[in-house]
Amino acid sequence: SQPFPTPLLKSIHSPPPPPKNPYKYPSPPSSVYPHPHPHPHPYPHPPYVYHSPPPPPKKKPYYYHSPPPPPPKKAQTN
């Protein structure tokens, strides 16, 4: 009736799994089905849509390097 025998019995009833299975499990699955598709199946959605493509730059390209120099007004005046 002591609490000690109870835990011991449980341990005996539930022995730890042998260390042979852990490393054997990963192997069989790999051989069973190497890959459902021999070729890299295309993603259900375009890869460039999932990350939200940036909006088309408008007028930005001009400032990418540096603002365009003003027209040679002096040349025209001169």
mmCIF file of N, CA and C in Angstrom:
data_model
loop_
_atom_site.group_PDB
_atom_site.id
_atom_site.type_symbol
_atom_site.label_atom_id
_atom_site.label_comp_id
_atom_site.label_asym_id
_atom_site.label_seq_id
_atom_site.Cartn_x
_atom_site.Cartn_y
_atom_site.Cartn_z
ATOM 1 N N SER A 1 0.840 -1.210 0.000
ATOM 2 C CA SER A 1 0.000 0.000 0.000
ATOM 3 C C SER A 1 0.869 1.251 0.000
ATOM 4 N N GLN A 2 2.179 1.028 0.013
ATOM 5 C CA GLN A 2 3.082 2.191 0.032
ATOM 6 C C GLN A 2 3.150 2.829 -1.358
ATOM 7 N N PRO A 3 3.424 4.159 -1.422
ATOM 8 C CA PRO A 3 3.501 4.863 -2.727
ATOM 9 C C PRO A 3 4.722 4.436 -3.541
ATOM 10 N N PHE A 4 5.690 3.813 -2.896
ATOM 11 C CA PHE A 4 6.909 3.435 -3.622
ATOM 12 C C PHE A 4 6.657 2.318 -4.644
ATOM 13 N N PRO A 5 5.998 1.226 -4.221
ATOM 14 C CA PRO A 5 5.761 0.110 -5.158
ATOM 15 C C PRO A 5 4.981 0.539 -6.399
ATOM 16 N N THR A 6 4.102 1.500 -6.226
ATOM 17 C CA THR A 6 3.291 1.932 -7.369
ATOM 18 C C THR A 6 4.178 2.453 -8.507
ATOM 19 N N PRO A 7 5.028 3.462 -8.257
ATOM 20 C CA PRO A 7 5.881 3.987 -9.342
ATOM 21 C C PRO A 7 6.750 2.882 -9.947
ATOM 22 N N LEU A 8 7.263 1.988 -9.096
ATOM 23 C CA LEU A 8 8.128 0.925 -9.601
ATOM 24 C C LEU A 8 7.352 0.045 -10.576
ATOM 25 N N LEU A 9 6.135 -0.341 -10.197
ATOM 26 C CA LEU A 9 5.323 -1.193 -11.062
ATOM 27 C C LEU A 9 5.081 -0.498 -12.405
ATOM 28 N N LYS A 10 4.780 0.794 -12.343
ATOM 29 C CA LYS A 10 4.506 1.535 -13.576
ATOM 30 C C LYS A 10 5.724 1.464 -14.504
ATOM 31 N N SER A 11 6.884 1.620 -13.896
ATOM 32 C CA SER A 11 8.106 1.600 -14.699
ATOM 33 C C SER A 11 8.254 0.243 -15.387
ATOM 34 N N ILE A 12 7.980 -0.815 -14.659
ATOM 35 C CA ILE A 12 8.115 -2.162 -15.229
ATOM 36 C C ILE A 12 7.094 -2.369 -16.350
ATOM 37 N N HIS A 13 5.892 -1.882 -16.129
ATOM 38 C CA HIS A 13 4.841 -2.040 -17.141
ATOM 39 C C HIS A 13 5.183 -1.261 -18.409
ATOM 40 N N SER A 14 5.847 -0.120 -18.192
ATOM 41 C CA SER A 14 6.175 0.730 -19.345
ATOM 42 C C SER A 14 7.693 0.805 -19.524
ATOM 43 N N PRO A 15 8.296 -0.251 -20.089
ATOM 44 C CA PRO A 15 9.753 -0.260 -20.286
ATOM 45 C C PRO A 15 10.155 0.746 -21.366
ATOM 46 N N PRO A 16 11.340 1.320 -21.240
ATOM 47 C CA PRO A 16 11.798 2.308 -22.235
ATOM 48 C C PRO A 16 11.995 1.641 -23.596
ATOM 49 N N PRO A 17 11.735 2.329 -24.679
ATOM 50 C CA PRO A 17 11.904 1.742 -26.016
ATOM 51 C C PRO A 17 13.376 1.452 -26.293
ATOM 52 N N PRO A 18 13.667 0.371 -26.986
ATOM 53 C CA PRO A 18 15.061 0.028 -27.298
ATOM 54 C C PRO A 18 15.692 1.103 -28.179
ATOM 55 N N PRO A 19 16.980 1.339 -28.031
ATOM 56 C CA PRO A 19 17.667 2.374 -28.821
ATOM 57 C C PRO A 19 17.848 1.959 -30.277
ATOM 58 N N LYS A 20 17.415 0.738 -30.624
ATOM 59 C CA LYS A 20 17.582 0.283 -32.017
ATOM 60 C C LYS A 20 16.543 0.942 -32.931
ATOM 61 N N ASN A 21 15.349 1.150 -32.421
ATOM 62 C CA ASN A 21 14.279 1.722 -33.250
ATOM 63 C C ASN A 21 14.576 3.164 -33.693
ATOM 64 N N PRO A 22 14.951 4.031 -32.774
ATOM 65 C CA PRO A 22 15.158 5.448 -33.136
ATOM 66 C C PRO A 22 15.933 5.632 -34.427
ATOM 67 N N TYR A 23 17.069 4.966 -34.564
ATOM 68 C CA TYR A 23 17.888 5.195 -35.761
ATOM 69 C C TYR A 23 17.369 4.383 -36.949
ATOM 70 N N LYS A 24 16.557 3.371 -36.678
ATOM 71 C CA LYS A 24 16.035 2.542 -37.779
ATOM 72 C C LYS A 24 14.810 3.192 -38.430
ATOM 73 N N TYR A 25 14.056 3.941 -37.657
ATOM 74 C CA TYR A 25 12.835 4.557 -38.198
ATOM 75 C C TYR A 25 13.113 5.471 -39.388
ATOM 76 N N PRO A 26 14.023 6.419 -39.242
ATOM 77 C CA PRO A 26 14.280 7.356 -40.357
ATOM 78 C C PRO A 26 14.694 6.653 -41.644
ATOM 79 N N SER A 27 15.400 5.534 -41.520
ATOM 80 C CA SER A 27 15.901 4.864 -42.724
ATOM 81 C C SER A 27 14.772 4.308 -43.604
ATOM 82 N N PRO A 28 13.916 3.438 -43.091
ATOM 83 C CA PRO A 28 12.862 2.832 -43.929
ATOM 84 C C PRO A 28 12.032 3.866 -44.692
ATOM 85 N N PRO A 29 11.497 4.887 -44.032
ATOM 86 C CA PRO A 29 10.673 5.873 -44.750
ATOM 87 C C PRO A 29 11.382 6.420 -45.988
ATOM 88 N N SER A 30 12.658 6.734 -45.858
ATOM 89 C CA SER A 30 13.393 7.300 -46.995
ATOM 90 C C SER A 30 13.346 6.342 -48.192
ATOM 91 N N SER A 31 13.528 5.046 -47.914
ATOM 92 C CA SER A 31 13.547 4.071 -49.010
ATOM 93 C C SER A 31 12.134 3.842 -49.552
ATOM 94 N N VAL A 32 11.150 3.873 -48.681
ATOM 95 C CA VAL A 32 9.763 3.613 -49.102
ATOM 96 C C VAL A 32 9.351 4.628 -50.162
ATOM 97 N N TYR A 33 9.542 5.913 -49.857
ATOM 98 C CA TYR A 33 9.158 6.945 -50.841
ATOM 99 C C TYR A 33 10.247 8.013 -50.917
ATOM 100 N N PRO A 34 11.154 7.885 -51.889
ATOM 101 C CA PRO A 34 12.231 8.871 -52.040
ATOM 102 C C PRO A 34 11.660 10.263 -52.257
ATOM 103 N N HIS A 35 10.645 10.360 -53.108
ATOM 104 C CA HIS A 35 9.991 11.649 -53.360
ATOM 105 C C HIS A 35 8.747 11.432 -54.204
ATOM 106 N N PRO A 36 7.626 11.975 -53.771
ATOM 107 C CA PRO A 36 6.389 11.817 -54.555
ATOM 108 C C PRO A 36 6.583 12.290 -55.991
ATOM 109 N N HIS A 37 7.368 13.362 -56.148
ATOM 110 C CA HIS A 37 7.608 13.893 -57.498
ATOM 111 C C HIS A 37 9.104 13.832 -57.809
ATOM 112 N N PRO A 38 9.497 13.131 -58.865
ATOM 113 C CA PRO A 38 10.920 13.028 -59.220
ATOM 114 C C PRO A 38 11.514 14.400 -59.500
ATOM 115 N N HIS A 39 10.708 15.274 -60.066
ATOM 116 C CA HIS A 39 11.207 16.623 -60.375
ATOM 117 C C HIS A 39 10.660 17.608 -59.351
ATOM 118 N N PRO A 40 11.357 18.706 -59.109
ATOM 119 C CA PRO A 40 10.882 19.706 -58.131
ATOM 120 C C PRO A 40 9.533 20.272 -58.543
ATOM 121 N N HIS A 41 8.499 19.839 -57.884
ATOM 122 C CA HIS A 41 7.161 20.326 -58.253
ATOM 123 C C HIS A 41 7.059 21.828 -57.991
ATOM 124 N N PRO A 42 6.439 22.569 -58.886
ATOM 125 C CA PRO A 42 6.279 24.023 -58.712
ATOM 126 C C PRO A 42 5.420 24.336 -57.499
ATOM 127 N N TYR A 43 5.728 25.423 -56.852
ATOM 128 C CA TYR A 43 4.966 25.809 -55.671
ATOM 129 C C TYR A 43 3.524 26.134 -56.077
ATOM 130 N N PRO A 44 2.576 25.873 -55.169
ATOM 131 C CA PRO A 44 1.167 26.167 -55.484
ATOM 132 C C PRO A 44 0.973 27.639 -55.824
ATOM 133 N N HIS A 45 1.795 28.493 -55.208
ATOM 134 C CA HIS A 45 1.693 29.928 -55.512
ATOM 135 C C HIS A 45 3.050 30.431 -55.974
ATOM 136 N N PRO A 46 3.082 31.442 -56.831
ATOM 137 C CA PRO A 46 4.359 31.986 -57.323
ATOM 138 C C PRO A 46 5.267 32.363 -56.161
ATOM 139 N N PRO A 47 6.548 32.048 -56.256
ATOM 140 C CA PRO A 47 7.490 32.340 -55.161
ATOM 141 C C PRO A 47 7.676 33.831 -54.936
ATOM 142 N N TYR A 48 7.358 34.652 -55.941
ATOM 143 C CA TYR A 48 7.579 36.089 -55.768
ATOM 144 C C TYR A 48 6.337 36.787 -55.216
ATOM 145 N N VAL A 49 5.270 36.014 -54.990
ATOM 146 C CA VAL A 49 4.047 36.645 -54.467
ATOM 147 C C VAL A 49 3.959 36.489 -52.955
ATOM 148 N N TYR A 50 4.531 35.394 -52.440
ATOM 149 C CA TYR A 50 4.405 35.128 -51.008
ATOM 150 C C TYR A 50 5.066 36.221 -50.177
ATOM 151 N N HIS A 51 6.141 36.824 -50.696
ATOM 152 C CA HIS A 51 6.831 37.842 -49.893
ATOM 153 C C HIS A 51 6.375 39.254 -50.247
ATOM 154 N N SER A 52 5.257 39.360 -50.945
ATOM 155 C CA SER A 52 4.702 40.665 -51.281
ATOM 156 C C SER A 52 5.717 41.489 -52.065
ATOM 157 N N PRO A 53 5.636 41.473 -53.385
ATOM 158 C CA PRO A 53 6.589 42.206 -54.225
ATOM 159 C C PRO A 53 6.477 43.704 -53.980
ATOM 160 N N PRO A 54 7.586 44.432 -54.015
ATOM 161 C CA PRO A 54 7.556 45.883 -53.799
ATOM 162 C C PRO A 54 6.821 46.579 -54.935
ATOM 163 N N PRO A 55 6.183 47.703 -54.668
ATOM 164 C CA PRO A 55 5.443 48.409 -55.714
ATOM 165 C C PRO A 55 6.387 48.911 -56.790
ATOM 166 N N PRO A 56 5.927 49.039 -58.030
ATOM 167 C CA PRO A 56 6.785 49.517 -59.121
ATOM 168 C C PRO A 56 7.287 50.920 -58.811
ATOM 169 N N PRO A 57 8.595 51.128 -58.786
ATOM 170 C CA PRO A 57 9.151 52.453 -58.477
ATOM 171 C C PRO A 57 8.786 53.473 -59.542
ATOM 172 N N LYS A 58 8.124 54.564 -59.139
ATOM 173 C CA LYS A 58 7.774 55.628 -60.091
ATOM 174 C C LYS A 58 8.578 56.879 -59.740
ATOM 175 N N LYS A 59 9.342 57.387 -60.702
ATOM 176 C CA LYS A 59 10.178 58.573 -60.476
ATOM 177 C C LYS A 59 11.339 58.237 -59.541
ATOM 178 N N LYS A 60 11.308 57.030 -58.969
ATOM 179 C CA LYS A 60 12.381 56.654 -58.048
ATOM 180 C C LYS A 60 13.698 56.446 -58.802
ATOM 181 N N PRO A 61 13.684 55.725 -59.910
ATOM 182 C CA PRO A 61 14.916 55.450 -60.657
ATOM 183 C C PRO A 61 15.776 56.698 -60.821
ATOM 184 N N TYR A 62 15.154 57.843 -61.005
ATOM 185 C CA TYR A 62 15.931 59.077 -61.210
ATOM 186 C C TYR A 62 16.750 59.405 -59.963
ATOM 187 N N TYR A 63 16.158 59.149 -58.790
ATOM 188 C CA TYR A 63 16.851 59.524 -57.548
ATOM 189 C C TYR A 63 17.729 58.396 -57.015
ATOM 190 N N TYR A 64 17.663 57.241 -57.668
ATOM 191 C CA TYR A 64 18.498 56.135 -57.203
ATOM 192 C C TYR A 64 19.956 56.566 -57.153
ATOM 193 N N HIS A 65 20.453 57.157 -58.207
ATOM 194 C CA HIS A 65 21.856 57.585 -58.242
ATOM 195 C C HIS A 65 21.965 58.976 -57.620
ATOM 196 N N SER A 66 21.222 59.921 -58.172
ATOM 197 C CA SER A 66 21.210 61.291 -57.653
ATOM 198 C C SER A 66 20.253 62.108 -58.505
ATOM 199 N N PRO A 67 19.661 63.153 -57.942
ATOM 200 C CA PRO A 67 18.690 63.940 -58.709
ATOM 201 C C PRO A 67 19.301 64.420 -60.015
ATOM 202 N N PRO A 68 18.541 64.373 -61.102
ATOM 203 C CA PRO A 68 19.061 64.798 -62.408
ATOM 204 C C PRO A 68 19.433 66.281 -62.368
ATOM 205 N N PRO A 69 20.552 66.653 -62.985
ATOM 206 C CA PRO A 69 20.978 68.063 -62.975
ATOM 207 C C PRO A 69 19.960 68.922 -63.707
ATOM 208 N N PRO A 70 19.753 70.150 -63.266
ATOM 209 C CA PRO A 70 18.776 71.024 -63.916
ATOM 210 C C PRO A 70 19.198 71.310 -65.343
ATOM 211 N N PRO A 71 18.252 71.603 -66.220
ATOM 212 C CA PRO A 71 18.585 71.887 -67.623
ATOM 213 C C PRO A 71 19.504 73.104 -67.701
ATOM 214 N N PRO A 72 20.391 73.115 -68.685
ATOM 215 C CA PRO A 72 21.338 74.247 -68.823
ATOM 216 C C PRO A 72 20.615 75.534 -69.202
ATOM 217 N N LYS A 73 19.884 76.099 -68.237
ATOM 218 C CA LYS A 73 19.157 77.347 -68.528
ATOM 219 C C LYS A 73 20.150 78.467 -68.854
ATOM 220 N N LYS A 74 21.267 78.455 -68.117
ATOM 221 C CA LYS A 74 22.262 79.518 -68.344
ATOM 222 C C LYS A 74 22.749 79.462 -69.790
ATOM 223 N N ALA A 75 22.965 78.260 -70.282
ATOM 224 C CA ALA A 75 23.460 78.130 -71.657
ATOM 225 C C ALA A 75 22.454 78.761 -72.612
ATOM 226 N N GLN A 76 21.175 78.508 -72.350
ATOM 227 C CA GLN A 76 20.155 79.072 -73.252
ATOM 228 C C GLN A 76 20.139 80.603 -73.119
ATOM 229 N N THR A 77 20.222 81.080 -71.864
ATOM 230 C CA THR A 77 20.198 82.538 -71.651
ATOM 231 C C THR A 77 21.421 83.175 -72.280
ATOM 232 N N ASN A 78 22.529 82.453 -72.128
ATOM 233 C CA ASN A 78 23.777 83.020 -72.652
ATOM 234 C C ASN A 78 23.765 82.914 -74.163
#
